[in-house]
Amino acid sequence: MKLVAFNGSPRKEGNTFEALKIVLEQAEAKGIETELIQVGIKDVKACLACRQCAKNKNEACSIQSDDVNLWIQKMKKADGILLGSPVHFSSLAANMKSFLDRAFYVSGVNGNLFRHKVGASVVAVRRSGGLP
């Protein structure tokens, strides 16, 4: 069994990382293989809405200058997906949003690559980022 986690924080070892680490340690204690991918520190391009992924149906985004296509394949092969992000201005981190927009679009036009995956999220919130 494999769990892949994505850290959307621009702080490589910040609060989101610490929360993800707790979950991953618990999974590893149960014999689950884990991998942590740092999304927030990478230059992730936004979706261009070019629809090439729908035209090509090759399980890939047309943007080749970042690691999103590699991450899509890791999500496809994993049994579980864990998404972590800090809250910035009442939303998730920008790089994480760009990654998810592209990954979900590619998945949807390729027969729902992530169907039947177990998914969970970890959110780091401080002060005005969350709701009372």
XYZ file of N, CA, C and O in Angstrom:
528
model
N 0.854 -1.173 0.000
C 0.000 0.000 0.000
C 0.899 1.234 0.000
O 1.919 1.261 0.669
N 0.506 2.269 -0.759
C 1.321 3.472 -0.910
C 0.466 4.713 -0.684
O -0.645 4.829 -1.201
N 1.016 5.643 0.101
C 0.389 6.933 0.375
C 1.334 8.023 -0.111
O 2.493 8.070 0.299
N 0.847 8.873 -0.989
C 1.649 9.999 -1.459
C 1.054 11.280 -0.881
O -0.161 11.485 -0.907
N 1.932 12.119 -0.299
C 1.503 13.365 0.340
C 2.119 14.550 -0.387
O 3.276 14.488 -0.830
N 1.362 15.618 -0.474
C 1.808 16.831 -1.152
C 1.762 17.995 -0.170
O 0.717 18.287 0.395
N 2.909 18.645 0.002
C 3.004 19.813 0.879
C 2.934 21.069 0.021
O 3.868 21.380 -0.711
N 1.833 21.794 0.128
C 1.639 23.002 -0.659
C 2.238 24.255 -0.057
O 2.129 25.328 -0.637
N 2.882 24.137 1.079
C 3.432 25.315 1.749
C 4.727 25.791 1.101
O 5.583 24.980 0.758
N 4.886 27.106 0.969
C 6.160 27.633 0.481
C 7.273 27.534 1.535
O 8.429 27.793 1.242
N 6.918 27.153 2.747
C 7.911 26.917 3.808
C 8.123 25.411 3.902
O 7.271 24.682 4.411
N 9.264 24.965 3.421
C 9.549 23.536 3.276
C 9.335 22.743 4.560
O 8.857 21.618 4.525
N 9.686 23.310 5.698
C 9.532 22.596 6.967
C 8.721 23.416 7.966
O 9.026 23.450 9.149
N 7.653 24.019 7.484
C 6.790 24.832 8.330
C 5.713 24.004 9.008
O 5.814 22.778 9.147
N 4.642 24.674 9.437
C 3.551 24.009 10.166
C 2.847 22.935 9.341
O 2.483 21.877 9.871
N 2.651 23.182 8.048
C 1.994 22.185 7.198
C 2.850 20.935 7.107
O 2.344 19.810 7.208
N 4.146 21.117 6.940
C 5.067 19.976 6.899
C 4.992 19.174 8.197
O 4.937 17.942 8.169
N 4.987 19.867 9.328
C 4.935 19.176 10.621
C 3.644 18.366 10.767
O 3.657 17.251 11.281
N 2.524 18.920 10.297
C 1.250 18.197 10.367
C 1.267 16.980 9.444
O 0.834 15.891 9.825
N 1.777 17.146 8.244
C 1.883 16.029 7.312
C 2.796 14.943 7.866
O 2.511 13.747 7.732
N 3.882 15.363 8.486
C 4.842 14.410 9.049
C 4.193 13.520 10.104
O 4.442 12.313 10.142
N 3.328 14.092 10.921
C 2.623 13.305 11.946
C 1.766 12.229 11.288
O 1.781 11.062 11.696
N 1.021 12.606 10.259
C 0.166 11.639 9.565
C 1.006 10.560 8.889
O 0.704 9.365 8.972
N 2.086 10.971 8.227
C 2.936 10.005 7.528
C 3.618 9.040 8.496
O 3.741 7.841 8.197
N 4.026 9.534 9.650
C 4.639 8.651 10.659
C 3.646 7.599 11.137
O 4.005 6.430 11.326
N 2.391 8.000 11.323
C 1.361 7.048 11.746
C 1.099 6.005 10.651
O 0.908 4.820 10.952
N 1.092 6.438 9.403
C 0.890 5.508 8.291
C 2.054 4.519 8.200
O 1.842 3.308 8.024
N 3.267 5.023 8.337
C 4.448 4.155 8.282
C 4.439 3.136 9.420
O 4.856 1.986 9.227
N 3.951 3.551 10.582
C 3.860 2.628 11.720
C 2.892 1.481 11.429
O 3.011 0.410 12.025
N 1.964 1.695 10.502
C 1.011 0.653 10.102
C 1.505 -0.134 8.881
O 0.771 -0.939 8.310
N 2.747 0.128 8.466
C 3.328 -0.597 7.346
C 3.007 -0.034 5.978
O 3.211 -0.698 4.961
N 2.516 1.189 5.929
C 2.170 1.826 4.660
C 3.386 2.591 4.142
O 4.001 3.371 4.873
N 3.716 2.368 2.890
C 4.816 3.099 2.248
C 4.356 4.531 1.995
O 3.230 4.756 1.538
N 5.217 5.510 2.293
C 4.837 6.915 2.123
C 5.871 7.664 1.296
O 7.034 7.282 1.235
N 5.408 8.744 0.694
C 6.288 9.665 -0.026
C 5.740 11.070 0.171
O 4.536 11.300 0.066
N 6.629 12.006 0.465
C 6.246 13.410 0.635
C 6.839 14.221 -0.507
O 8.045 14.172 -0.760
N 5.988 14.973 -1.187
C 6.406 15.816 -2.299
C 6.186 17.270 -1.912
O 5.105 17.647 -1.472
N 7.219 18.065 -2.096
C 7.171 19.491 -1.767
C 6.696 20.281 -2.991
O 7.453 20.512 -3.925
N 5.435 20.663 -3.002
C 4.846 21.426 -4.108
C 5.074 22.922 -3.922
O 5.374 23.647 -4.864
N 4.942 23.389 -2.690
C 4.961 24.826 -2.412
C 6.265 25.530 -2.710
O 6.281 26.737 -2.920
N 7.361 24.794 -2.760
C 8.665 25.413 -3.027
C 9.042 25.342 -4.507
O 10.090 25.833 -4.900
N 8.176 24.741 -5.323
C 8.444 24.593 -6.754
C 7.722 25.677 -7.547
O 6.726 26.227 -7.110
N 8.237 25.942 -8.745
C 7.596 26.881 -9.657
C 6.562 26.100 -10.466
O 6.908 25.417 -11.426
N 5.306 26.177 -10.043
C 4.226 25.431 -10.689
C 3.417 26.405 -11.536
O 2.861 27.374 -11.021
N 3.348 26.126 -12.812
C 2.605 26.987 -13.729
C 1.100 26.764 -13.570
O 0.650 25.666 -13.269
N 0.341 27.801 -13.810
C -1.122 27.721 -13.751
C -1.669 27.077 -15.017
O -1.025 27.102 -16.069
N -2.854 26.495 -14.922
C -3.532 25.890 -16.077
C -3.785 26.971 -17.138
O -4.222 28.079 -16.824
N -3.504 26.629 -18.378
C -3.714 27.555 -19.488
C -5.090 27.398 -20.132
O -5.428 28.143 -21.040
N -5.852 26.416 -19.702
C -7.150 26.091 -20.301
C -7.018 25.865 -21.803
O -7.898 26.204 -22.576
N -5.901 25.255 -22.198
C -5.640 24.997 -23.620
C -6.373 23.759 -24.121
O -6.508 23.557 -25.328
N -6.817 22.905 -23.203
C -7.559 21.684 -23.494
C -6.749 20.641 -24.263
O -7.296 19.706 -24.832
N -5.436 20.782 -24.278
C -4.598 19.784 -24.950
C -4.671 18.438 -24.232
O -4.581 17.391 -24.864
N -4.856 18.468 -22.916
C -4.976 17.212 -22.174
C -6.223 16.447 -22.615
O -6.205 15.216 -22.700
N -7.279 17.165 -22.934
C -8.510 16.526 -23.410
C -8.347 16.021 -24.843
O -8.874 14.971 -25.199
N -7.617 16.746 -25.628
C -7.383 16.353 -27.020
C -6.442 15.149 -27.097
O -6.715 14.177 -27.804
N -5.344 15.208 -26.344
C -4.316 14.161 -26.417
C -4.678 12.898 -25.645
O -4.264 11.807 -26.016
N -5.391 13.070 -24.532
C -5.768 11.938 -23.662
C -4.574 11.028 -23.359
O -4.665 9.803 -23.436
N -3.453 11.652 -22.997
C -2.227 10.906 -22.693
C -1.846 10.996 -21.215
O -0.686 10.789 -20.866
N -2.820 11.339 -20.379
C -2.610 11.453 -18.934
C -1.559 12.497 -18.579
O -0.860 12.372 -17.581
N -1.461 13.529 -19.407
C -0.452 14.562 -19.171
C -0.980 15.940 -19.540
O -1.792 16.097 -20.450
N -0.478 16.921 -18.811
C -0.724 18.333 -19.115
C 0.251 18.752 -20.217
O 1.374 18.243 -20.292
N -0.156 19.693 -21.039
C 0.720 20.155 -22.121
C 1.910 20.959 -21.596
O 2.917 21.076 -22.286
N 1.802 21.493 -20.395
C 2.919 22.240 -19.812
C 3.952 21.225 -19.330
O 3.665 20.383 -18.483
N 5.149 21.305 -19.864
C 6.201 20.338 -19.554
C 7.326 20.924 -18.701
O 8.298 20.232 -18.402
N 7.211 22.189 -18.290
C 8.324 22.880 -17.624
C 8.364 22.700 -16.110
O 9.214 23.286 -15.445
N 7.448 21.904 -15.555
C 7.463 21.649 -14.111
C 7.192 20.162 -13.869
O 7.165 19.370 -14.813
N 7.001 19.782 -12.612
C 6.870 18.373 -12.247
C 5.432 17.867 -12.148
O 5.203 16.760 -11.673
N 4.466 18.634 -12.595
C 3.061 18.250 -12.414
C 2.752 16.905 -13.067
O 2.069 16.067 -12.474
N 3.255 16.647 -14.259
C 2.960 15.369 -14.920
C 3.542 14.188 -14.141
O 2.914 13.130 -14.052
N 4.705 14.355 -13.560
C 5.293 13.322 -12.701
C 4.405 13.091 -11.485
O 4.127 11.946 -11.113
N 3.929 14.163 -10.880
C 3.079 14.061 -9.687
C 1.741 13.410 -10.026
O 1.199 12.656 -9.217
N 1.191 13.696 -11.203
C -0.061 13.064 -11.622
C 0.114 11.546 -11.657
O -0.745 10.805 -11.179
N 1.224 11.088 -12.206
C 1.475 9.646 -12.277
C 1.682 9.042 -10.892
O 1.264 7.915 -10.631
N 2.311 9.781 -9.993
C 2.475 9.296 -8.619
C 1.111 9.156 -7.937
O 0.873 8.195 -7.212
N 0.219 10.121 -8.183
C -1.129 10.045 -7.623
C -1.883 8.855 -8.209
O -2.609 8.156 -7.499
N -1.729 8.626 -9.489
C -2.413 7.520 -10.158
C -1.976 6.179 -9.572
O -2.794 5.291 -9.361
N -0.688 6.037 -9.289
C -0.152 4.767 -8.799
C -0.380 4.552 -7.307
O -0.363 3.417 -6.836
N -0.599 5.626 -6.563
C -0.774 5.521 -5.107
C -2.163 4.997 -4.753
O -3.121 5.161 -5.506
N -2.251 4.404 -3.583
C -3.545 3.963 -3.060
C -4.253 5.102 -2.329
O -5.478 5.153 -2.292
N -3.456 5.996 -1.737
C -4.011 7.118 -0.995
C -3.286 8.402 -1.327
O -2.098 8.401 -1.662
N -4.014 9.514 -1.231
C -3.464 10.836 -1.543
C -3.751 11.752 -0.362
O -4.901 11.868 0.083
N -2.714 12.401 0.130
C -2.826 13.336 1.248
C -2.389 14.710 0.761
O -1.279 14.869 0.252
N -3.267 15.689 0.894
C -2.994 17.050 0.439
C -2.854 17.968 1.637
O -3.740 17.990 2.497
N -1.771 18.723 1.698
C -1.551 19.652 2.796
C -1.290 21.049 2.283
O -0.567 21.241 1.303
N -1.899 22.023 2.942
C -1.694 23.417 2.546
C -1.946 24.339 3.729
O -2.831 24.077 4.538
N -1.179 25.420 3.797
C -1.549 26.468 4.746
C -2.734 27.246 4.163
O -3.050 27.110 2.974
N -3.379 28.021 4.991
C -4.460 28.885 4.526
C -3.876 30.277 4.306
O -3.346 30.890 5.217
N -3.956 30.737 3.062
C -3.510 32.084 2.709
C -4.724 32.874 2.236
O -5.338 32.511 1.221
N -5.094 33.897 2.951
C -6.208 34.750 2.574
C -7.466 33.920 2.296
O -8.082 34.023 1.248
N -7.792 33.047 3.238
C -8.986 32.195 3.198
C -8.994 31.202 2.038
O -10.053 30.785 1.578
N -7.822 30.807 1.562
C -7.730 29.833 0.489
C -6.438 29.036 0.623
O -5.594 29.344 1.465
N -6.282 28.012 -0.200
C -5.053 27.234 -0.167
C -3.932 27.991 -0.864
O -4.169 28.973 -1.566
N -2.707 27.525 -0.669
C -1.534 28.175 -1.249
C -1.606 28.134 -2.776
O -2.112 27.175 -3.371
N -1.083 29.166 -3.408
C -1.217 29.336 -4.861
C -0.603 28.185 -5.658
O -1.221 27.708 -6.623
N 0.586 27.737 -5.311
C 1.208 26.640 -6.059
C 0.385 25.363 -5.951
O 0.272 24.601 -6.913
N -0.175 25.119 -4.777
C -1.012 23.940 -4.578
C -2.260 24.031 -5.452
O -2.673 23.045 -6.068
N -2.862 25.200 -5.508
C -4.055 25.406 -6.337
C -3.736 25.163 -7.809
O -4.491 24.474 -8.511
N -2.619 25.690 -8.289
C -2.232 25.482 -9.684
C -2.003 24.003 -9.977
O -2.455 23.479 -11.005
N -1.320 23.324 -9.059
C -1.074 21.886 -9.217
C -2.386 21.110 -9.278
O -2.605 20.299 -10.177
N -3.273 21.367 -8.329
C -4.530 20.629 -8.275
C -5.427 20.934 -9.471
O -6.079 20.028 -10.006
N -5.476 22.191 -9.907
C -6.270 22.533 -11.091
C -5.840 21.685 -12.282
O -6.669 21.094 -12.976
N -4.559 21.625 -12.516
C -4.048 20.880 -13.667
C -4.218 19.370 -13.484
O -4.622 18.662 -14.409
N -3.903 18.876 -12.295
C -4.003 17.430 -12.045
C -5.444 16.951 -12.187
O -5.697 15.908 -12.811
N -6.383 17.693 -11.628
C -7.784 17.270 -11.683
C -8.351 17.378 -13.100
O -9.176 16.564 -13.508
N -7.911 18.377 -13.848
C -8.367 18.507 -15.232
C -7.865 17.305 -16.044
O -8.635 16.650 -16.756
N -6.561 17.012 -15.920
C -5.987 15.869 -16.636
C -6.692 14.580 -16.230
O -7.047 13.750 -17.080
N -6.920 14.402 -14.946
C -7.598 13.200 -14.466
C -8.992 13.070 -15.068
O -9.381 12.002 -15.551
N -9.737 14.148 -15.045
C -11.113 14.120 -15.522
C -11.260 13.779 -16.986
O -12.180 13.058 -17.374
N -10.361 14.271 -17.814
C -10.466 14.023 -19.257
C -9.814 12.706 -19.667
O -9.853 12.338 -20.842
N -9.219 12.006 -18.712
C -8.581 10.724 -18.981
C -9.248 9.593 -18.195
O -8.574 8.688 -17.705
N -10.553 9.654 -18.052
C -11.289 8.579 -17.407
C -11.235 8.595 -15.893
O -11.399 7.557 -15.265
N -11.002 9.759 -15.301
C -10.965 9.903 -13.834
C -9.875 9.035 -13.208
O -10.141 8.054 -12.529
N -8.627 9.425 -13.448
C -7.461 8.668 -12.992
C -7.435 8.418 -11.488
O -6.854 7.443 -11.041
N -8.047 9.301 -10.722
C -7.959 9.198 -9.263
C -9.221 8.594 -8.640
O -9.380 8.602 -7.424
N -10.097 8.045 -9.452
C -11.326 7.419 -8.947
C -10.965 6.274 -8.011
O -10.031 5.527 -8.259
N -11.677 6.185 -6.929
C -11.526 5.140 -5.913
C -10.244 5.274 -5.095
O -9.856 4.326 -4.417
N -9.594 6.415 -5.156
C -8.437 6.668 -4.291
C -8.954 7.158 -2.942
O -9.968 7.845 -2.859
N -8.245 6.801 -1.893
C -8.550 7.347 -0.579
C -7.850 8.696 -0.500
O -6.664 8.809 -0.832
N -8.565 9.719 -0.079
C -7.994 11.054 -0.007
C -8.264 11.706 1.331
O -9.272 11.422 1.980
N -7.331 12.560 1.733
C -7.494 13.325 2.972
C -6.710 14.624 2.828
O -5.849 14.764 1.962
N -7.037 15.569 3.697
C -6.325 16.848 3.668
C -5.850 17.228 5.061
O -6.421 16.805 6.065
N -4.785 18.009 5.064
C -4.236 18.579 6.288
C -4.129 20.072 6.031
O -3.614 20.494 4.992
N -4.649 20.869 6.958
C -4.655 22.310 6.771
C -4.024 22.988 7.973
O -4.351 22.663 9.126
N -3.117 23.917 7.706
C -2.500 24.713 8.763
C -3.125 26.094 8.746
O -3.061 26.804 7.736
N -3.767 26.471 9.851
C -4.490 27.742 9.929
C -3.993 28.525 11.142
O -3.773 27.971 12.208
N -3.850 29.825 10.964
C -3.465 30.705 12.062
C -4.212 32.021 11.921
O -4.310 32.567 10.841
N -4.703 32.528 12.997
C -5.405 33.818 13.083
C -6.495 33.960 12.039
O -7.446 33.194 12.007
N -6.380 34.926 11.127
C -7.476 35.263 10.223
C -7.637 34.304 9.063
O -8.525 34.484 8.245
N -6.836 33.266 8.970
C -6.962 32.322 7.867
C -8.142 31.396 7.988
O -8.599 30.842 7.004
N -8.641 31.189 9.198
C -9.753 30.270 9.387
C -11.001 30.990 9.857
O -11.006 32.195 10.064
N -12.041 30.250 9.994
C -13.302 30.817 10.469
C -13.472 30.500 11.950
O -13.059 29.449 12.407
N -14.101 31.393 12.709
C -14.278 31.138 14.139
C -15.221 29.975 14.416
O -16.031 29.610 13.644
